[in-house]
């Protein structure tokens, strides 16, 4: 069973640097989601793709954040000019749109970002 | 916008004790409800889900939850906890319609459960 995978698992960067994270969803899943989780909080929605189309973005997703899913398979999340407030766990999830259970999301292990 | 409240930040129980974790949501329309669990060092896993069917939902590992619409609640229960249930538990809600905002999950802050052997 190949679940959702994320790379890297940990990233330490200096303030002002750019970082990029990758998410590989479960292979047949057409929906992909990015969430951010900070200490003591639950995950917060960032953005969502159906196939290659980015359909929703949260207000949390500032102009420094960009996400892509170029071929409807893997996705990347880039943060430009990182700030210390960007330090968080970045979670990816995927789901399969079907008549059965369109809203069940499967989560990956996350990428922990530390901005120094 | 919808929101989720989990009443307990940290719950400590002895093995074999009964568990009930509170979850309330705010949204006036039809919702889907979830409990996710995160064991130490592992990723979020779905424990159980409610999709507008039987209000009493049974999940994995002996967990169940009851949806009480009038109270906007979806409390998680287990009659007898084990040490292996030590984890963080998250309640989440999504809107049950096909439209903007319906696919995102809104999570509570989580409840840490520590089970003492």
PDB file of C-alpha atoms in Angstrom:
ATOM      1  CA  UNK A   1       0.000   0.000   0.000  1.00  0.00           C
ATOM      2  CA  UNK A   2       1.711   3.150  -1.199  1.00  0.00           C
ATOM      3  CA  UNK A   3       0.241   6.030   0.724  1.00  0.00           C
ATOM      4  CA  UNK A   4       0.860   9.735   0.330  1.00  0.00           C
ATOM      5  CA  UNK A   5       4.558  10.550   0.381  1.00  0.00           C
ATOM      6  CA  UNK A   6       6.263  13.869   0.992  1.00  0.00           C
ATOM      7  CA  UNK A   7       9.803  15.029   0.437  1.00  0.00           C
ATOM      8  CA  UNK A   8      11.809  16.213   2.241  1.00  0.00           C
ATOM      9  CA  UNK A   9      10.658  15.187   5.689  1.00  0.00           C
ATOM     10  CA  UNK A  10      12.624  17.982   7.331  1.00  0.00           C
ATOM     11  CA  UNK A  11      13.943  21.266   5.986  1.00  0.00           C
ATOM     12  CA  UNK A  12      15.988  23.865   7.820  1.00  0.00           C
ATOM     13  CA  UNK A  13      16.546  27.131   6.019  1.00  0.00           C
ATOM     14  CA  UNK A  14      17.617  30.668   6.707  1.00  0.00           C
ATOM     15  CA  UNK A  15      15.181  33.541   6.598  1.00  0.00           C
ATOM     16  CA  UNK A  16      14.869  34.926   3.091  1.00  0.00           C
ATOM     17  CA  UNK A  17      15.652  31.686   1.307  1.00  0.00           C
ATOM     18  CA  UNK A  18      13.231  29.873  -1.003  1.00  0.00           C
ATOM     19  CA  UNK A  19      12.102  26.326  -0.297  1.00  0.00           C
ATOM     20  CA  UNK A  20      10.139  23.772  -2.293  1.00  0.00           C
ATOM     21  CA  UNK A  21       8.319  20.726  -1.024  1.00  0.00           C
ATOM     22  CA  UNK A  22       7.010  17.797  -3.016  1.00  0.00           C
ATOM     23  CA  UNK A  23       3.958  15.632  -2.476  1.00  0.00           C
ATOM     24  CA  UNK A  24       3.154  12.375  -4.247  1.00  0.00           C
ATOM     25  CA  UNK A  25      -0.488  11.417  -3.694  1.00  0.00           C
ATOM     26  CA  UNK A  26      -2.005   7.957  -3.777  1.00  0.00           C
ATOM     27  CA  UNK A  27      -1.780   7.057  -7.442  1.00  0.00           C
ATOM     28  CA  UNK A  28      -5.450   6.975  -8.434  1.00  0.00           C
ATOM     29  CA  UNK A  29      -6.435  10.021  -6.363  1.00  0.00           C
ATOM     30  CA  UNK A  30      -7.454  13.053  -8.390  1.00  0.00           C
ATOM     31  CA  UNK A  31      -7.726  15.531  -5.520  1.00  0.00           C
ATOM     32  CA  UNK A  32      -4.744  16.883  -3.637  1.00  0.00           C
ATOM     33  CA  UNK A  33      -4.667  19.220  -0.649  1.00  0.00           C
ATOM     34  CA  UNK A  34      -2.034  21.184   1.249  1.00  0.00           C
ATOM     35  CA  UNK A  35      -2.398  22.011   4.927  1.00  0.00           C
ATOM     36  CA  UNK A  36      -0.144  23.720   7.457  1.00  0.00           C
ATOM     37  CA  UNK A  37       0.101  22.729  11.107  1.00  0.00           C
ATOM     38  CA  UNK A  38       1.784  24.773  13.787  1.00  0.00           C
ATOM     39  CA  UNK A  39       2.524  23.704  17.350  1.00  0.00           C
ATOM     40  CA  UNK A  40      -0.589  23.208  19.423  1.00  0.00           C
ATOM     41  CA  UNK A  41      -2.936  23.673  16.485  1.00  0.00           C
ATOM     42  CA  UNK A  42      -4.785  21.406  14.135  1.00  0.00           C
ATOM     43  CA  UNK A  43      -3.972  21.412  10.427  1.00  0.00           C
ATOM     44  CA  UNK A  44      -5.147  24.502   8.519  1.00  0.00           C
ATOM     45  CA  UNK A  45      -6.192  24.323   4.890  1.00  0.00           C
ATOM     46  CA  UNK A  46      -3.948  26.073   2.373  1.00  0.00           C
ATOM     47  CA  UNK A  47      -4.994  24.984  -1.103  1.00  0.00           C
ATOM     48  CA  UNK A  48      -6.645  22.246  -3.135  1.00  0.00           C
ATOM     49  CA  UNK A  49      -6.256  20.751  -6.610  1.00  0.00           C
ATOM     50  CA  UNK A  50      -8.554  18.668  -8.685  1.00  0.00           C
ATOM     51  CA  UNK A  51      -6.329  17.024 -11.256  1.00  0.00           C
ATOM     52  CA  UNK A  52      -4.016  19.836 -12.417  1.00  0.00           C
ATOM     53  CA  UNK A  53      -6.401  22.684 -11.620  1.00  0.00           C
ATOM     54  CA  UNK A  54      -5.899  24.670  -8.433  1.00  0.00           C
ATOM     55  CA  UNK A  55      -9.495  25.291  -7.391  1.00  0.00           C
ATOM     56  CA  UNK A  56      -9.233  26.904  -3.982  1.00  0.00           C
ATOM     57  CA  UNK A  57      -6.715  28.903  -2.011  1.00  0.00           C
ATOM     58  CA  UNK A  58      -6.952  29.945   1.617  1.00  0.00           C
ATOM     59  CA  UNK A  59      -6.313  33.492   2.799  1.00  0.00           C
ATOM     60  CA  UNK A  60      -3.392  31.910   4.674  1.00  0.00           C
ATOM     61  CA  UNK A  61      -1.653  31.410   1.337  1.00  0.00           C
ATOM     62  CA  UNK A  62       0.191  34.681   0.905  1.00  0.00           C
ATOM     63  CA  UNK A  63       1.779  35.828  -2.347  1.00  0.00           C
ATOM     64  CA  UNK A  64       5.027  34.196  -1.246  1.00  0.00           C
ATOM     65  CA  UNK A  65       3.405  30.776  -1.487  1.00  0.00           C
ATOM     66  CA  UNK A  66       2.762  29.010  -4.767  1.00  0.00           C
ATOM     67  CA  UNK A  67       1.578  25.496  -5.450  1.00  0.00           C
ATOM     68  CA  UNK A  68       1.481  23.511  -8.655  1.00  0.00           C
ATOM     69  CA  UNK A  69       0.320  20.139  -9.830  1.00  0.00           C
ATOM     70  CA  UNK A  70       1.546  20.193 -13.415  1.00  0.00           C
ATOM     71  CA  UNK A  71       0.363  16.826 -14.698  1.00  0.00           C
ATOM     72  CA  UNK A  72      -2.310  16.064 -12.181  1.00  0.00           C
ATOM     73  CA  UNK A  73      -0.023  13.709 -10.287  1.00  0.00           C
ATOM     74  CA  UNK A  74       2.590  15.049  -7.845  1.00  0.00           C
ATOM     75  CA  UNK A  75       2.416  18.561  -6.454  1.00  0.00           C
ATOM     76  CA  UNK A  76       4.966  21.103  -5.295  1.00  0.00           C
ATOM     77  CA  UNK A  77       4.579  23.857  -2.720  1.00  0.00           C
ATOM     78  CA  UNK A  78       7.107  26.678  -2.923  1.00  0.00           C
ATOM     79  CA  UNK A  79       7.659  29.349  -0.306  1.00  0.00           C
ATOM     80  CA  UNK A  80       9.667  32.345  -1.428  1.00  0.00           C
ATOM     81  CA  UNK A  81      11.577  34.661   0.909  1.00  0.00           C
ATOM     82  CA  UNK A  82      10.841  32.507   3.929  1.00  0.00           C
ATOM     83  CA  UNK A  83      10.034  34.146   7.255  1.00  0.00           C
ATOM     84  CA  UNK A  84      10.310  32.707  10.750  1.00  0.00           C
ATOM     85  CA  UNK A  85       6.511  32.588  10.907  1.00  0.00           C
ATOM     86  CA  UNK A  86       6.558  30.049   8.090  1.00  0.00           C
ATOM     87  CA  UNK A  87       8.045  27.464  10.449  1.00  0.00           C
ATOM     88  CA  UNK A  88       5.456  24.694  10.592  1.00  0.00           C
ATOM     89  CA  UNK A  89       4.604  21.193   9.461  1.00  0.00           C
ATOM     90  CA  UNK A  90       3.334  21.195   5.885  1.00  0.00           C
ATOM     91  CA  UNK A  91       0.922  18.356   5.239  1.00  0.00           C
ATOM     92  CA  UNK A  92      -0.287  16.961   1.964  1.00  0.00           C
ATOM     93  CA  UNK A  93      -3.438  14.889   1.579  1.00  0.00           C
ATOM     94  CA  UNK A  94      -5.197  13.246  -1.330  1.00  0.00           C
ATOM     95  CA  UNK A  95      -8.635  11.879  -2.025  1.00  0.00           C
ATOM     96  CA  UNK A  96     -10.569  10.169  -4.786  1.00  0.00           C
ATOM     97  CA  UNK A  97     -13.659  11.901  -6.086  1.00  0.00           C
ATOM     98  CA  UNK A  98     -16.301   9.245  -6.360  1.00  0.00           C
ATOM     99  CA  UNK A  99     -19.931   8.806  -5.497  1.00  0.00           C
ATOM    100  CA  UNK A 100     -18.958   6.796  -2.446  1.00  0.00           C
ATOM    101  CA  UNK A 101     -16.886   9.024  -0.218  1.00  0.00           C
ATOM    102  CA  UNK A 102     -15.532  12.098  -1.937  1.00  0.00           C
ATOM    103  CA  UNK A 103     -14.394  13.771   1.229  1.00  0.00           C
ATOM    104  CA  UNK A 104     -12.165  11.153   2.845  1.00  0.00           C
ATOM    105  CA  UNK A 105      -8.657  12.561   2.770  1.00  0.00           C
ATOM    106  CA  UNK A 106      -5.501  10.513   3.279  1.00  0.00           C
ATOM    107  CA  UNK A 107      -2.558  12.361   4.773  1.00  0.00           C
ATOM    108  CA  UNK A 108       1.152  12.119   4.192  1.00  0.00           C
ATOM    109  CA  UNK A 109       3.848  12.292   6.890  1.00  0.00           C
ATOM    110  CA  UNK A 110       4.447  15.991   6.376  1.00  0.00           C
ATOM    111  CA  UNK A 111       7.480  18.206   5.811  1.00  0.00           C
ATOM    112  CA  UNK A 112       8.697  20.014   8.900  1.00  0.00           C
ATOM    113  CA  UNK A 113      10.082  23.436   7.993  1.00  0.00           C
ATOM    114  CA  UNK A 114      12.296  25.382  10.373  1.00  0.00           C
ATOM    115  CA  UNK A 115      13.232  28.922   9.376  1.00  0.00           C
ATOM    116  CA  UNK A 116      16.190  30.303  11.293  1.00  0.00           C
TER     117      UNK A 116
ATOM    118  CA  UNK B   1     -16.889  30.049   8.094  1.00  0.00           C
ATOM    119  CA  UNK B   2     -17.079  26.807   9.997  1.00  0.00           C
ATOM    120  CA  UNK B   3     -15.046  26.143  13.127  1.00  0.00           C
ATOM    121  CA  UNK B   4     -14.364  23.181  15.403  1.00  0.00           C
ATOM    122  CA  UNK B   5     -13.847  23.193  19.161  1.00  0.00           C
ATOM    123  CA  UNK B   6     -12.262  20.376  21.098  1.00  0.00           C
ATOM    124  CA  UNK B   7     -12.862  20.805  24.775  1.00  0.00           C
ATOM    125  CA  UNK B   8      -9.910  18.999  26.262  1.00  0.00           C
ATOM    126  CA  UNK B   9      -6.295  19.801  25.515  1.00  0.00           C
ATOM    127  CA  UNK B  10      -4.812  16.835  27.378  1.00  0.00           C
ATOM    128  CA  UNK B  11      -6.572  13.820  28.848  1.00  0.00           C
ATOM    129  CA  UNK B  12      -4.810  11.312  31.066  1.00  0.00           C
ATOM    130  CA  UNK B  13      -6.443   7.941  31.706  1.00  0.00           C
ATOM    131  CA  UNK B  14      -5.500   4.608  33.169  1.00  0.00           C
ATOM    132  CA  UNK B  15      -5.813   1.516  31.016  1.00  0.00           C
ATOM    133  CA  UNK B  16      -9.357   0.094  30.899  1.00  0.00           C
ATOM    134  CA  UNK B  17     -10.908   3.474  31.691  1.00  0.00           C
ATOM    135  CA  UNK B  18     -13.645   4.765  29.423  1.00  0.00           C
ATOM    136  CA  UNK B  19     -12.932   7.632  27.052  1.00  0.00           C
ATOM    137  CA  UNK B  20     -15.051  10.454  25.756  1.00  0.00           C
ATOM    138  CA  UNK B  21     -13.502  13.346  23.827  1.00  0.00           C
ATOM    139  CA  UNK B  22     -15.697  16.306  23.081  1.00  0.00           C
ATOM    140  CA  UNK B  23     -16.037  17.988  19.696  1.00  0.00           C
ATOM    141  CA  UNK B  24     -18.392  20.777  18.721  1.00  0.00           C
ATOM    142  CA  UNK B  25     -18.618  22.514  15.387  1.00  0.00           C
ATOM    143  CA  UNK B  26     -20.218  25.698  14.224  1.00  0.00           C
ATOM    144  CA  UNK B  27     -21.998  25.646  10.888  1.00  0.00           C
ATOM    145  CA  UNK B  28     -25.686  25.825  10.130  1.00  0.00           C
ATOM    146  CA  UNK B  29     -25.765  23.512   7.139  1.00  0.00           C
ATOM    147  CA  UNK B  30     -25.129  19.861   6.443  1.00  0.00           C
ATOM    148  CA  UNK B  31     -21.666  18.636   7.344  1.00  0.00           C
ATOM    149  CA  UNK B  32     -19.400  15.652   7.120  1.00  0.00           C
ATOM    150  CA  UNK B  33     -17.531  14.896  10.338  1.00  0.00           C
ATOM    151  CA  UNK B  34     -14.278  13.077  10.984  1.00  0.00           C
ATOM    152  CA  UNK B  35     -12.005  11.978  13.750  1.00  0.00           C
ATOM    153  CA  UNK B  36      -8.344  11.604  12.848  1.00  0.00           C
ATOM    154  CA  UNK B  37      -5.660  10.142  15.100  1.00  0.00           C
ATOM    155  CA  UNK B  38      -1.936  10.805  15.116  1.00  0.00           C
ATOM    156  CA  UNK B  39       0.142   8.223  16.972  1.00  0.00           C
ATOM    157  CA  UNK B  40       3.591   9.345  18.157  1.00  0.00           C
ATOM    158  CA  UNK B  41       5.919   9.698  15.173  1.00  0.00           C
ATOM    159  CA  UNK B  42       3.231   8.778  12.656  1.00  0.00           C
ATOM    160  CA  UNK B  43       1.039  10.689  10.249  1.00  0.00           C
ATOM    161  CA  UNK B  44      -2.641  11.525  10.569  1.00  0.00           C
ATOM    162  CA  UNK B  45      -4.909   8.525  10.090  1.00  0.00           C
ATOM    163  CA  UNK B  46      -8.675   8.435   9.721  1.00  0.00           C
ATOM    164  CA  UNK B  47     -10.344   6.909  12.761  1.00  0.00           C
ATOM    165  CA  UNK B  48     -13.959   7.274  11.675  1.00  0.00           C
ATOM    166  CA  UNK B  49     -16.253   9.426   9.567  1.00  0.00           C
ATOM    167  CA  UNK B  50     -19.868  10.573   9.443  1.00  0.00           C
ATOM    168  CA  UNK B  51     -21.478  11.149   6.040  1.00  0.00           C
ATOM    169  CA  UNK B  52     -25.143  11.869   6.881  1.00  0.00           C
ATOM    170  CA  UNK B  53     -26.191   8.310   7.620  1.00  0.00           C
ATOM    171  CA  UNK B  54     -26.517   6.558  10.960  1.00  0.00           C
ATOM    172  CA  UNK B  55     -25.609   9.127  13.659  1.00  0.00           C
ATOM    173  CA  UNK B  56     -23.735   6.472  15.610  1.00  0.00           C
ATOM    174  CA  UNK B  57     -20.555   5.756  13.717  1.00  0.00           C
ATOM    175  CA  UNK B  58     -18.168   2.915  14.443  1.00  0.00           C
ATOM    176  CA  UNK B  59     -14.528   3.230  13.539  1.00  0.00           C
ATOM    177  CA  UNK B  60     -11.347   1.256  13.828  1.00  0.00           C
ATOM    178  CA  UNK B  61      -9.842  -0.083  17.056  1.00  0.00           C
ATOM    179  CA  UNK B  62     -13.124  -0.036  18.976  1.00  0.00           C
ATOM    180  CA  UNK B  63     -13.759   3.697  18.671  1.00  0.00           C
ATOM    181  CA  UNK B  64     -17.195   5.125  17.991  1.00  0.00           C
ATOM    182  CA  UNK B  65     -18.686   8.594  17.722  1.00  0.00           C
ATOM    183  CA  UNK B  66     -22.192   9.960  17.948  1.00  0.00           C
ATOM    184  CA  UNK B  67     -23.428  12.857  15.868  1.00  0.00           C
ATOM    185  CA  UNK B  68     -26.005  14.934  17.751  1.00  0.00           C
ATOM    186  CA  UNK B  69     -27.242  17.528  15.283  1.00  0.00           C
ATOM    187  CA  UNK B  70     -29.145  19.584  17.846  1.00  0.00           C
ATOM    188  CA  UNK B  71     -25.973  20.009  19.882  1.00  0.00           C
ATOM    189  CA  UNK B  72     -23.611  20.398  16.912  1.00  0.00           C
ATOM    190  CA  UNK B  73     -21.520  17.710  18.559  1.00  0.00           C
ATOM    191  CA  UNK B  74     -19.555  14.681  17.408  1.00  0.00           C
ATOM    192  CA  UNK B  75     -18.006  13.175  20.523  1.00  0.00           C
ATOM    193  CA  UNK B  76     -15.543  10.307  20.317  1.00  0.00           C
ATOM    194  CA  UNK B  77     -15.916   7.365  22.689  1.00  0.00           C
ATOM    195  CA  UNK B  78     -14.185   4.135  23.582  1.00  0.00           C
ATOM    196  CA  UNK B  79     -15.389   1.939  26.444  1.00  0.00           C
ATOM    197  CA  UNK B  80     -11.947   0.714  27.507  1.00  0.00           C
ATOM    198  CA  UNK B  81      -8.702   2.390  26.460  1.00  0.00           C
ATOM    199  CA  UNK B  82      -5.359   0.696  26.011  1.00  0.00           C
ATOM    200  CA  UNK B  83      -1.833   2.045  26.354  1.00  0.00           C
ATOM    201  CA  UNK B  84      -1.575   1.847  22.554  1.00  0.00           C
ATOM    202  CA  UNK B  85      -4.343   4.466  22.260  1.00  0.00           C
ATOM    203  CA  UNK B  86      -1.883   7.110  23.452  1.00  0.00           C
ATOM    204  CA  UNK B  87      -2.002   9.638  20.618  1.00  0.00           C
ATOM    205  CA  UNK B  88      -3.360  13.012  19.566  1.00  0.00           C
ATOM    206  CA  UNK B  89      -6.945  13.054  18.333  1.00  0.00           C
ATOM    207  CA  UNK B  90      -8.317  15.640  15.913  1.00  0.00           C
ATOM    208  CA  UNK B  91     -11.946  16.329  15.103  1.00  0.00           C
ATOM    209  CA  UNK B  92     -12.610  17.801  11.650  1.00  0.00           C
ATOM    210  CA  UNK B  93     -15.558  19.009   9.612  1.00  0.00           C
ATOM    211  CA  UNK B  94     -16.200  19.565   5.929  1.00  0.00           C
ATOM    212  CA  UNK B  95     -19.252  21.027   4.271  1.00  0.00           C
ATOM    213  CA  UNK B  96     -21.555  18.471   2.661  1.00  0.00           C
ATOM    214  CA  UNK B  97     -22.214  20.107  -0.658  1.00  0.00           C
ATOM    215  CA  UNK B  98     -20.366  20.447  -3.937  1.00  0.00           C
ATOM    216  CA  UNK B  99     -19.098  23.964  -4.106  1.00  0.00           C
ATOM    217  CA  UNK B 100     -16.489  26.437  -2.965  1.00  0.00           C
ATOM    218  CA  UNK B 101     -15.094  25.641   0.426  1.00  0.00           C
ATOM    219  CA  UNK B 102     -16.660  22.214   0.599  1.00  0.00           C
ATOM    220  CA  UNK B 103     -13.553  20.131   0.089  1.00  0.00           C
ATOM    221  CA  UNK B 104     -11.363  21.567   2.796  1.00  0.00           C
ATOM    222  CA  UNK B 105     -11.271  20.045   6.230  1.00  0.00           C
ATOM    223  CA  UNK B 106     -11.499  22.373   9.218  1.00  0.00           C
ATOM    224  CA  UNK B 107      -9.761  20.846  12.219  1.00  0.00           C
ATOM    225  CA  UNK B 108      -9.982  21.403  15.932  1.00  0.00           C
ATOM    226  CA  UNK B 109      -6.822  22.022  17.929  1.00  0.00           C
ATOM    227  CA  UNK B 110      -6.561  18.394  18.949  1.00  0.00           C
ATOM    228  CA  UNK B 111      -6.675  16.482  22.225  1.00  0.00           C
ATOM    229  CA  UNK B 112      -3.651  14.623  23.504  1.00  0.00           C
ATOM    230  CA  UNK B 113      -4.547  11.353  25.152  1.00  0.00           C
ATOM    231  CA  UNK B 114      -2.069   9.717  27.500  1.00  0.00           C
ATOM    232  CA  UNK B 115      -2.955   6.228  28.711  1.00  0.00           C
ATOM    233  CA  UNK B 116      -1.088   5.032  31.774  1.00  0.00           C
ATOM    234  CA  UNK B 117      -0.444   1.274  31.937  1.00  0.00           C
TER     235      UNK B 117
END
